[in-house]
CSV table of N, CA and C and ligand atoms in Angstrom, one decimal:
chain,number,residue,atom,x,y,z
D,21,UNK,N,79.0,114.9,11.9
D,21,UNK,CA,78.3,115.0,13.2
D,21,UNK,C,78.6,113.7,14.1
D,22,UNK,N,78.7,114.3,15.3
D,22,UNK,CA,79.3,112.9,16.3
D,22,UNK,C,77.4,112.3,16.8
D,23,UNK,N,77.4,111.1,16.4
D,23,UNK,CA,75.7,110.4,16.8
D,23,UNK,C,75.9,109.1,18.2
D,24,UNK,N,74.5,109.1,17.8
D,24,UNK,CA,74.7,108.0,19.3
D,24,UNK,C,75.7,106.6,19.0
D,25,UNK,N,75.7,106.3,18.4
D,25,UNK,CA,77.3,105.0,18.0
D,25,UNK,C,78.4,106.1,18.2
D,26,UNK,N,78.6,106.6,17.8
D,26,UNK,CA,79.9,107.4,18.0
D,26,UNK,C,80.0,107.7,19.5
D,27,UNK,N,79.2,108.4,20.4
D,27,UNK,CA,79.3,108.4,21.5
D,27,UNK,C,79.3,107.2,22.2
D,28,UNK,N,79.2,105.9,22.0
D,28,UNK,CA,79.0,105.0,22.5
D,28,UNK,C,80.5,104.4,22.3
D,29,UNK,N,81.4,104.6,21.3
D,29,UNK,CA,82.8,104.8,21.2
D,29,UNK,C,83.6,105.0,21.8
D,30,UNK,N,83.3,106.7,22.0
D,30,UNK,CA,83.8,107.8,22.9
D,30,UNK,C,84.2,107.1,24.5
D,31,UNK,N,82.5,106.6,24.9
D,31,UNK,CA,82.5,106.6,26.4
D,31,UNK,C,83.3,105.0,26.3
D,32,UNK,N,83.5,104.3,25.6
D,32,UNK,CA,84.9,103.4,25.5
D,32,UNK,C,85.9,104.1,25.8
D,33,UNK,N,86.6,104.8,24.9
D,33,UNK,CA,87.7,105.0,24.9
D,33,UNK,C,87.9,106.3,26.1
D,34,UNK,N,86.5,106.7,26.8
D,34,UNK,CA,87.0,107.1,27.9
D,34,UNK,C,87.4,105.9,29.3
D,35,UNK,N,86.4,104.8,29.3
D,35,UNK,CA,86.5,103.6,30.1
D,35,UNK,C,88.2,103.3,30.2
D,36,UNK,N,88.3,103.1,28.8
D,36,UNK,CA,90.3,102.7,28.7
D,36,UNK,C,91.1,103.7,29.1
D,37,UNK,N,90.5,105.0,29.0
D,37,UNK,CA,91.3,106.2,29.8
D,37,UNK,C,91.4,106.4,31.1
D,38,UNK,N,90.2,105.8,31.9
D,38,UNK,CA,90.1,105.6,33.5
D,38,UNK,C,91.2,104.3,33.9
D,39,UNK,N,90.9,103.4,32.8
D,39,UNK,CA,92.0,101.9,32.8
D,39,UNK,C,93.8,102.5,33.2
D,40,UNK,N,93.8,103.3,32.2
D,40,UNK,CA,95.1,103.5,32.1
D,40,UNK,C,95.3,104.5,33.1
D,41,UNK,N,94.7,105.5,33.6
D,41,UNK,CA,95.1,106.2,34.6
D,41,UNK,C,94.6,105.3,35.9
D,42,UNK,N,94.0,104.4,36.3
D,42,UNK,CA,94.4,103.7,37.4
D,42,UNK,C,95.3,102.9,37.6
D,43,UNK,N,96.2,102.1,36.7
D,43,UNK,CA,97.4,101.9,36.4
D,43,UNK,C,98.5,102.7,36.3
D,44,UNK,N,98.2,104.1,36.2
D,44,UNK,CA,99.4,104.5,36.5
D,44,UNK,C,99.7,105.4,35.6
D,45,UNK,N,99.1,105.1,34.2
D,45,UNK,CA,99.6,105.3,33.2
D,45,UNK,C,98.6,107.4,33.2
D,46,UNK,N,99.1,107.8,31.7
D,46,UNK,CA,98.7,108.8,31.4
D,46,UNK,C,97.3,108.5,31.1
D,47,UNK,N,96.0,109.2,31.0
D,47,UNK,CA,94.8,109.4,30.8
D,47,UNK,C,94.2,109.3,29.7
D,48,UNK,N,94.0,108.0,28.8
D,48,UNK,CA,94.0,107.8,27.1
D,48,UNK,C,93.6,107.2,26.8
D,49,UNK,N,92.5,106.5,26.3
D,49,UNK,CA,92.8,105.5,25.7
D,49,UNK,C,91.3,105.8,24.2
D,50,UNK,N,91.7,104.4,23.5
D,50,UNK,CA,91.3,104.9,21.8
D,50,UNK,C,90.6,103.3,21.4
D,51,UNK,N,89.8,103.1,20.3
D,51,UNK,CA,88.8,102.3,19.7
D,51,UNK,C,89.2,102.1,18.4
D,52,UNK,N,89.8,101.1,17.7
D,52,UNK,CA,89.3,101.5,16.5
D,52,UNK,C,88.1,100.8,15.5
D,53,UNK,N,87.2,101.1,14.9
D,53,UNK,CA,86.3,101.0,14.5
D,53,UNK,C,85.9,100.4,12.9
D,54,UNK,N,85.9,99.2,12.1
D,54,UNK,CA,85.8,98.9,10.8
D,54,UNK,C,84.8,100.1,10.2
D,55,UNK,N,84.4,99.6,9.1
D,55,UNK,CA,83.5,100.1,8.4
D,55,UNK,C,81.7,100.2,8.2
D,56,UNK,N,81.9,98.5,9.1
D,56,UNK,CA,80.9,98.4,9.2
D,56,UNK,C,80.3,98.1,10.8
D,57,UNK,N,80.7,99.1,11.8
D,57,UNK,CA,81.0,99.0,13.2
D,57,UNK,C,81.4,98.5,13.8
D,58,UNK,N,82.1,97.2,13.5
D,58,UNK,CA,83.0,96.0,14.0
D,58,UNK,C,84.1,96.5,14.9
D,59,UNK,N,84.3,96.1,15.9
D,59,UNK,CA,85.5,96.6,17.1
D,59,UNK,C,86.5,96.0,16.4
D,60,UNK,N,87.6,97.0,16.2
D,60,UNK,CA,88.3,95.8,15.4
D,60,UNK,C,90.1,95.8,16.7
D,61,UNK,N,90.1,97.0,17.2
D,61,UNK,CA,91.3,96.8,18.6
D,61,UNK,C,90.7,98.1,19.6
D,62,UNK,N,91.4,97.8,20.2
D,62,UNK,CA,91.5,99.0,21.4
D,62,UNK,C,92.9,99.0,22.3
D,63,UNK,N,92.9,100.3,22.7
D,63,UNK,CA,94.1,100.2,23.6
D,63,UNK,C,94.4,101.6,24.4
D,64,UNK,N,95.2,101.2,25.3
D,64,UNK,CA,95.4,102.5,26.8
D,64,UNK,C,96.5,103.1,26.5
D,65,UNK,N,97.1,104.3,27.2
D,65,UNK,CA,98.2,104.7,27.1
D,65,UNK,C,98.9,103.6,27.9
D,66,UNK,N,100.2,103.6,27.8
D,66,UNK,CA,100.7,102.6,28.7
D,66,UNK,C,102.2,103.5,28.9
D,67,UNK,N,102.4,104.8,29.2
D,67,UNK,CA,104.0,105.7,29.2
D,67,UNK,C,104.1,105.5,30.2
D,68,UNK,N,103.9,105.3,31.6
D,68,UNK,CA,104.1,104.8,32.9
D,68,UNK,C,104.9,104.3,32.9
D,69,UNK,N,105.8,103.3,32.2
D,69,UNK,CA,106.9,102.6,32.2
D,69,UNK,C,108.0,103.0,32.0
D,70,UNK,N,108.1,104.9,31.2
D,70,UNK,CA,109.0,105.2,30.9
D,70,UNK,C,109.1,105.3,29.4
D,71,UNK,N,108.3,104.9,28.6
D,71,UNK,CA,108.5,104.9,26.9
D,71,UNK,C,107.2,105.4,26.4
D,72,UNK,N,107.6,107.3,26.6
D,72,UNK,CA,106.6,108.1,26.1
D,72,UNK,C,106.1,108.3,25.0
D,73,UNK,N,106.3,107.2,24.0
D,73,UNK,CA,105.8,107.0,22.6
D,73,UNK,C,104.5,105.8,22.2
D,74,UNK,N,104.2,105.3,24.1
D,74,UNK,CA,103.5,104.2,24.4
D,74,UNK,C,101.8,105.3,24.1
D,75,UNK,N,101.3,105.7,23.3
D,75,UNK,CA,100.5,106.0,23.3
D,75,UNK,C,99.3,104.9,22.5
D,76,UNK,N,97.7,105.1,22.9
D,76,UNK,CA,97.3,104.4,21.9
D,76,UNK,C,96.7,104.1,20.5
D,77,UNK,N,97.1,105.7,20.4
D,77,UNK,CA,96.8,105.9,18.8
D,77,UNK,C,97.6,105.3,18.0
D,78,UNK,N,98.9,105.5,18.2
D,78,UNK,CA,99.8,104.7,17.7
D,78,UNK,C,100.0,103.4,17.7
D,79,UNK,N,99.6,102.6,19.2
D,79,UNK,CA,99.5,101.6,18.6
D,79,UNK,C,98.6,100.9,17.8
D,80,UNK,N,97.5,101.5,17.8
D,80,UNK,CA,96.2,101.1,16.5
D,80,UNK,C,96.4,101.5,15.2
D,81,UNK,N,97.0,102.0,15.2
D,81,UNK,CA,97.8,102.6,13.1
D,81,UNK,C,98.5,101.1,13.1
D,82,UNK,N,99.7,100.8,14.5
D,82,UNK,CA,100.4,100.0,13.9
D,82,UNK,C,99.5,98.6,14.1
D,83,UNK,N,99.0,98.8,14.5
D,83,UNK,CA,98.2,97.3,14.3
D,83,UNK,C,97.2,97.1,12.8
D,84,UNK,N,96.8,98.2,12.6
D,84,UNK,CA,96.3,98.2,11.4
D,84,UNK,C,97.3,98.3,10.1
D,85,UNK,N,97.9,98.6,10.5
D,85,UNK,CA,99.1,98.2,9.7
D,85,UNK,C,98.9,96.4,9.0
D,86,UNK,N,99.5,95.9,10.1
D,86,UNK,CA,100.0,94.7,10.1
D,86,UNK,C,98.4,93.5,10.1
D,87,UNK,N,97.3,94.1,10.6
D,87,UNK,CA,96.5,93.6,10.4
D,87,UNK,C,95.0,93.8,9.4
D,88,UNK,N,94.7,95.2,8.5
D,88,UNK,CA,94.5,95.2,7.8
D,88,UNK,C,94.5,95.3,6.7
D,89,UNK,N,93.4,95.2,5.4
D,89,UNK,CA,94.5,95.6,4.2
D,89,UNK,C,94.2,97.3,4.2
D,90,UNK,N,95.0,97.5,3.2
D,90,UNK,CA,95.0,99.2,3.0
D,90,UNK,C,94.0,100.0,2.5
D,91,UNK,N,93.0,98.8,1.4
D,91,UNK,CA,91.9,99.0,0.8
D,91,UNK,C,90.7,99.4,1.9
D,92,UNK,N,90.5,98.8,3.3
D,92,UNK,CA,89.7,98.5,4.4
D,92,UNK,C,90.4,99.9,5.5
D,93,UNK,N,91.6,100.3,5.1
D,93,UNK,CA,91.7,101.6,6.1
D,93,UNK,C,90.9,102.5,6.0
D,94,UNK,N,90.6,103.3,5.1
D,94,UNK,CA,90.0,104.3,4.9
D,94,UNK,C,88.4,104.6,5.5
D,95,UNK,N,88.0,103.3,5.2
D,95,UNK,CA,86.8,103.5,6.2
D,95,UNK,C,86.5,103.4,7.2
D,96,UNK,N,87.5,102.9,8.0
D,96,UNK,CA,88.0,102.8,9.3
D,96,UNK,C,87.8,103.6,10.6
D,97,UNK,N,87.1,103.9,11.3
D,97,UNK,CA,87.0,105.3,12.2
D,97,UNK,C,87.9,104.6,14.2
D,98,UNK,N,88.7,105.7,13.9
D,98,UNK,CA,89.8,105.8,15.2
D,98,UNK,C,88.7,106.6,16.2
D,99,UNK,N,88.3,106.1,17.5
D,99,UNK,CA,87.6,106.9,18.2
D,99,UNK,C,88.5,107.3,19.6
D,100,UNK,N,88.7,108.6,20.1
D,100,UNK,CA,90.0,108.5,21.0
D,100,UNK,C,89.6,109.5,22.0
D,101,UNK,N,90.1,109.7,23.4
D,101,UNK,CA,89.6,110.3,24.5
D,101,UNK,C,90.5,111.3,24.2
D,102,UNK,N,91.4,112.0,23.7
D,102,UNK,CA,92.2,113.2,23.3
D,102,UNK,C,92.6,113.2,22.0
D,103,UNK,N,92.3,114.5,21.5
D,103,UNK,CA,92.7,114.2,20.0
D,103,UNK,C,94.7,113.6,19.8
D,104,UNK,N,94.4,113.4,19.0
D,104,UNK,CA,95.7,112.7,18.0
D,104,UNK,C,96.6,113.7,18.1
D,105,UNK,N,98.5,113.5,19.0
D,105,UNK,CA,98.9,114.2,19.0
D,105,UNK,C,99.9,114.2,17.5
D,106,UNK,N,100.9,114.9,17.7
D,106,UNK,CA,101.6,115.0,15.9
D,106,UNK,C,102.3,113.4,15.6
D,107,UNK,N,102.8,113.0,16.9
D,107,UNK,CA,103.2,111.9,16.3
D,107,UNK,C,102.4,110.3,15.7
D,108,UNK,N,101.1,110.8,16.8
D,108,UNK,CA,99.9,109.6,16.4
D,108,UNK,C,99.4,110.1,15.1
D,109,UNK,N,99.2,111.2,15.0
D,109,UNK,CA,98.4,112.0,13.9
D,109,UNK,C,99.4,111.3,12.7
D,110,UNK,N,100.4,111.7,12.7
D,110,UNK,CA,101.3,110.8,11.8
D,110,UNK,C,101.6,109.6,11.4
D,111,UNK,N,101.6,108.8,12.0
D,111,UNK,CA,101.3,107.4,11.8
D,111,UNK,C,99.6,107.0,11.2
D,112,UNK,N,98.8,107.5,12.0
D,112,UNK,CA,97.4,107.5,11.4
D,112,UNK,C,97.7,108.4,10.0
D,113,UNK,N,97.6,108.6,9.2
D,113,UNK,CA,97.9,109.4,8.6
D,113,UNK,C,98.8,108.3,7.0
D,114,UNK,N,100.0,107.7,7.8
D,114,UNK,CA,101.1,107.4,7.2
D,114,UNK,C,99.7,105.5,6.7
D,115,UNK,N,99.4,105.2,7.5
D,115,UNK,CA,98.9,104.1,7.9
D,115,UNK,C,97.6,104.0,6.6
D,116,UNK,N,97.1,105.6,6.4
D,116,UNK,CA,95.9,105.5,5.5
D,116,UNK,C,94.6,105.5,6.3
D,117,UNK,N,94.4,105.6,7.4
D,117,UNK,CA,93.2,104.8,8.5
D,117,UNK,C,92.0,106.3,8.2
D,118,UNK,N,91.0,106.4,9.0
D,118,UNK,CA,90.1,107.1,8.1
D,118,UNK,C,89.6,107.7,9.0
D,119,UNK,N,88.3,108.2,9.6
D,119,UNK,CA,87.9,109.2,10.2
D,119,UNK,C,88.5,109.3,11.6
D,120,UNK,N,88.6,110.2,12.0
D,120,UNK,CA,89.3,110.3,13.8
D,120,UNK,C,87.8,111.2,14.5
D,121,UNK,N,87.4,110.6,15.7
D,121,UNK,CA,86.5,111.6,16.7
D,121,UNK,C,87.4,111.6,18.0
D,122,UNK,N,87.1,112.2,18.5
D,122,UNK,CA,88.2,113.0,19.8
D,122,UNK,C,86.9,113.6,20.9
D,123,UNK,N,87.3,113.1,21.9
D,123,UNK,CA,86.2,113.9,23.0
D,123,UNK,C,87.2,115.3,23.3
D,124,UNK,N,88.1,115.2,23.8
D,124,UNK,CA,88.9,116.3,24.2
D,124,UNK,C,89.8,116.5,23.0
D,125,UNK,N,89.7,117.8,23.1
D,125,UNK,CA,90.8,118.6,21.5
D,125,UNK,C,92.3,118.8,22.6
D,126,UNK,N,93.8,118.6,21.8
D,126,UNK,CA,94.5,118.9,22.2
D,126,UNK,C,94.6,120.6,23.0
D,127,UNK,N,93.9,121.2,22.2
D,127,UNK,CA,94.1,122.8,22.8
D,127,UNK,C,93.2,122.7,24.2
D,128,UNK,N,92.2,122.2,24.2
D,128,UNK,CA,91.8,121.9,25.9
D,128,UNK,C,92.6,121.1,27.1
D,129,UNK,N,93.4,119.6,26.7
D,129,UNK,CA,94.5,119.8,27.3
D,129,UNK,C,95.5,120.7,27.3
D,130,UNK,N,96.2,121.4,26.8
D,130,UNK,CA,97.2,122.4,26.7
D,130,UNK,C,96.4,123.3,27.9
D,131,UNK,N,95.5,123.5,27.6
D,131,UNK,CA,95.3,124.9,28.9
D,131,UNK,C,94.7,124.2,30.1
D,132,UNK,N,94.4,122.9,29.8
D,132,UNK,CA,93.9,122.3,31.3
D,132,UNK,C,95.1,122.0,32.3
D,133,UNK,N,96.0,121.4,31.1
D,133,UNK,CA,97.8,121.4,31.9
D,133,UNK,C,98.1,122.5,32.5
D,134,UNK,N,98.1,123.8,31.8
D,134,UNK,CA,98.4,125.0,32.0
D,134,UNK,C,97.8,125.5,33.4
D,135,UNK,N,96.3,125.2,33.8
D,135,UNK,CA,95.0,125.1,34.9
D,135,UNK,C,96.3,124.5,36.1
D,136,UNK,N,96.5,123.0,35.6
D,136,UNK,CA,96.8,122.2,37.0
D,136,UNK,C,98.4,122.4,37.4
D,137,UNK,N,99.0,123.7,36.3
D,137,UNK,CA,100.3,123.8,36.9
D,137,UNK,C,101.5,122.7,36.6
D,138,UNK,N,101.0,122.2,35.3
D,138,UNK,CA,101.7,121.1,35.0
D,138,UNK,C,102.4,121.1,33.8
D,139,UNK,N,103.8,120.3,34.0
D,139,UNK,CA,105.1,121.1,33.2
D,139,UNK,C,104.8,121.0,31.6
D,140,UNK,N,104.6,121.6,30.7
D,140,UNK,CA,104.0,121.3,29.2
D,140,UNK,C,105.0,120.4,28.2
D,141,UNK,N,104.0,119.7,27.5
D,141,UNK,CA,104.5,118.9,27.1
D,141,UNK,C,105.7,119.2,25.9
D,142,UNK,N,106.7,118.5,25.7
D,142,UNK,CA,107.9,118.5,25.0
D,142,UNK,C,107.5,118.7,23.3
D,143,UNK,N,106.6,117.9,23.0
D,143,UNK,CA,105.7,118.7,21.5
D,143,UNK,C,104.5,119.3,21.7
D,144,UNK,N,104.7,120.2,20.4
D,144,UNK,CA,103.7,121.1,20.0
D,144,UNK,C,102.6,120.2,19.8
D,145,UNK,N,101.2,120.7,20.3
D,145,UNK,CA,99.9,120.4,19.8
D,145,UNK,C,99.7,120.8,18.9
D,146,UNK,N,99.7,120.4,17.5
D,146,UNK,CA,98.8,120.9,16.8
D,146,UNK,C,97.6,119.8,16.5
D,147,UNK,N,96.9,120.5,15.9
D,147,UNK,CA,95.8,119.7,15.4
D,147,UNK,C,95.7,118.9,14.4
D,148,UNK,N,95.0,117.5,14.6
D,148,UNK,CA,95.5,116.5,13.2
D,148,UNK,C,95.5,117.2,12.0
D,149,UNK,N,94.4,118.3,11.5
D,149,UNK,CA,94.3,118.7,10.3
D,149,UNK,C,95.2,119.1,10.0
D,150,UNK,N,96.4,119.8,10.9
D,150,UNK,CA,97.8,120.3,10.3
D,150,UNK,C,98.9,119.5,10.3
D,151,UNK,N,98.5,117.7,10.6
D,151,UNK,CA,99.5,117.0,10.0
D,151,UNK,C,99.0,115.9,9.2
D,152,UNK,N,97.5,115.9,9.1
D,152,UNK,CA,96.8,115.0,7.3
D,152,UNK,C,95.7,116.0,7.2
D,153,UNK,N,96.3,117.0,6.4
D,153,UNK,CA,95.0,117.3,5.5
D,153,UNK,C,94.4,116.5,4.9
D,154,UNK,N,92.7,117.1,4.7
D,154,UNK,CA,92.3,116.3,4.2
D,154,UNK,C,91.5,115.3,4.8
D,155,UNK,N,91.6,115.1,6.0
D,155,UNK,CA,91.0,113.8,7.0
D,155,UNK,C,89.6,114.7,7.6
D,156,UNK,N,89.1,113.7,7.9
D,156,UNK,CA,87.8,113.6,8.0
D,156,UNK,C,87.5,113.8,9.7
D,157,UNK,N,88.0,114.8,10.8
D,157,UNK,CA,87.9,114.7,12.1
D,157,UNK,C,86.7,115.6,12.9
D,158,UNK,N,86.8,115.6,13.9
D,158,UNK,CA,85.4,115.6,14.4
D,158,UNK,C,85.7,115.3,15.9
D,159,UNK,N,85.5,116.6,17.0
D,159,UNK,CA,85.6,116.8,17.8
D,159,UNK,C,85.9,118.4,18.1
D,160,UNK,N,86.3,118.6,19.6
D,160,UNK,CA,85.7,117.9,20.8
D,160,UNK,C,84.1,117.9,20.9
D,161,UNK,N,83.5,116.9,22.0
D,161,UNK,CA,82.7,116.6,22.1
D,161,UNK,C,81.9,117.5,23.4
D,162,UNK,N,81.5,118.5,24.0
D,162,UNK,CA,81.2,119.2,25.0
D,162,UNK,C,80.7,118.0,26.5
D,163,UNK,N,80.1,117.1,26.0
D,163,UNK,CA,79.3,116.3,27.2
D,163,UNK,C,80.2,115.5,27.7
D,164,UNK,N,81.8,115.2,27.0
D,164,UNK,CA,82.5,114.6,27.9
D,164,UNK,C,83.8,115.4,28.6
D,165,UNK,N,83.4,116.6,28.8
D,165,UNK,CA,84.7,117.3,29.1
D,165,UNK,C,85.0,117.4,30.4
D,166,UNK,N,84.2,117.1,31.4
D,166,UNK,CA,84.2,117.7,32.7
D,166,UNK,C,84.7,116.2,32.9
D,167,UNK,N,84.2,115.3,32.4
D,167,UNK,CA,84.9,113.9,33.5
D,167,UNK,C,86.6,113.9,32.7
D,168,UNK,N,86.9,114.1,31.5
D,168,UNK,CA,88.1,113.7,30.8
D,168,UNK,C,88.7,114.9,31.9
D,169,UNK,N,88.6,115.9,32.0
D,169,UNK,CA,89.3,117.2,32.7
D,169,UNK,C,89.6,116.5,34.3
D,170,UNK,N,88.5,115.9,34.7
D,170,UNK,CA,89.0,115.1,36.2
D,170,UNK,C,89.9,114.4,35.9
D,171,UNK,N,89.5,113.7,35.2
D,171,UNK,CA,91.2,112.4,34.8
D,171,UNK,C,92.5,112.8,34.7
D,172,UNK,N,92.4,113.9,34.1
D,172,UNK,CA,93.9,114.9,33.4
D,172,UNK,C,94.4,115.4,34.9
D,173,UNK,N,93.1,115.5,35.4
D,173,UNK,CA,93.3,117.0,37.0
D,173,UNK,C,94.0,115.8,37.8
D,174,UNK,N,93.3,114.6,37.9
D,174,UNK,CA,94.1,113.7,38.7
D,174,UNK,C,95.7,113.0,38.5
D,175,UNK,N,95.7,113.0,37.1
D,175,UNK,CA,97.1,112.6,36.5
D,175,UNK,C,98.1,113.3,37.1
D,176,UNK,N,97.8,114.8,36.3
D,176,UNK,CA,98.8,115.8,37.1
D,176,UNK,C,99.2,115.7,38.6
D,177,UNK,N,98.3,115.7,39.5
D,177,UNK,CA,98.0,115.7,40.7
D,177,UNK,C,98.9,114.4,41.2
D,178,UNK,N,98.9,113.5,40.8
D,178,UNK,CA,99.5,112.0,41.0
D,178,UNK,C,100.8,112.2,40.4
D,179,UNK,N,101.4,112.7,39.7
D,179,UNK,CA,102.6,113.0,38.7
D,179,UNK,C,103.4,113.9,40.0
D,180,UNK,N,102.7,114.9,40.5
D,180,UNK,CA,103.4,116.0,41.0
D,180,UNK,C,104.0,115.5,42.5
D,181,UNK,N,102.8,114.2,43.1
D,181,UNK,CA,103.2,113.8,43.8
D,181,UNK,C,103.9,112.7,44.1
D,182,UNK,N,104.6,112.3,42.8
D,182,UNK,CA,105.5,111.6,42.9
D,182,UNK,C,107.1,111.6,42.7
D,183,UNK,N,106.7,113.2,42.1
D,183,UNK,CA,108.0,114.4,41.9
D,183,UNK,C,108.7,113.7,40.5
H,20,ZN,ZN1,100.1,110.5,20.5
């Protein structure tokens, strides 16, 4: 069940999603969370530059990587404004890190893209559970959909007009 700390997460990692789309960047951004609530990083999309692997789920596996131990992943909760696409899901996953909450499910971008006429993404969405069984996720969230859907509506919108 997503509770009031968890939504207090969320509306983070939607804050770094407004960050990164006023920069330029794609509409994203993620929390990750110890065990015992401790902020332990955060981070935006940053693909605006041209290196569409710049996501922030990924960079929080790899920071957890290198910055915790492996014993301390598992309790770990990744809080993120779009669920974990296959390649973040993978690295989370590879990394050991532990629960994922998501305000937006990838299947609600896929059709909101689809809404704003916008060219679909080069990988398949699936859902983390089809690339780490077994994980503990949890999402979407209904109360944050209409503002993450503006963010996405304006991305495209900004994308299209820049050809
Ligand atoms: Zn990703």
């Amino acid at each position: 069940m997503v509770d009031h700390t968890d939504l207090k997460h969320l509306r983070r990692a939607l804050e770094l999603a407004r960050e990164a789309l006023e920069a330029g960047d794609a509409p994203f951004g993620s929390v990750l969370v110890a065990s015992d609530g401790t902020v332990l990083a955060e981070d935006r999309n940053r693909t605006g530059g041209g290196d569409r692997t710049r996501h922030p789920e990924f960079a929080l596996a790899r920071w957890a990587a290198e910055n915790m131990k492996p014993a301390d992943r598992p309790g770990a909760t990744v809080y993120t404004s779009g669920e974990h696409c296959p390649m973040c899901a993978a690295a989370h996953g590879f990394v050991g890190l532990g629960r994922i909450v998501y305000a937006g499910s990838s299947g609600q971008l896929v059709a909101w893209r689809a809404d704003f006429g916008a060219a679909p993404s080069p990988v398949r969405a699936l859902p983390i559970r089809e690339v780490v069984p077994g994980l503990t996720v949890e999402g979407p969230v209904p109360e944050l959909a209409d503002e993450l859907r503006e963010m996405h509506r304006r991305y495209s919108a900004e994308l299209a007009a820049r050809g």
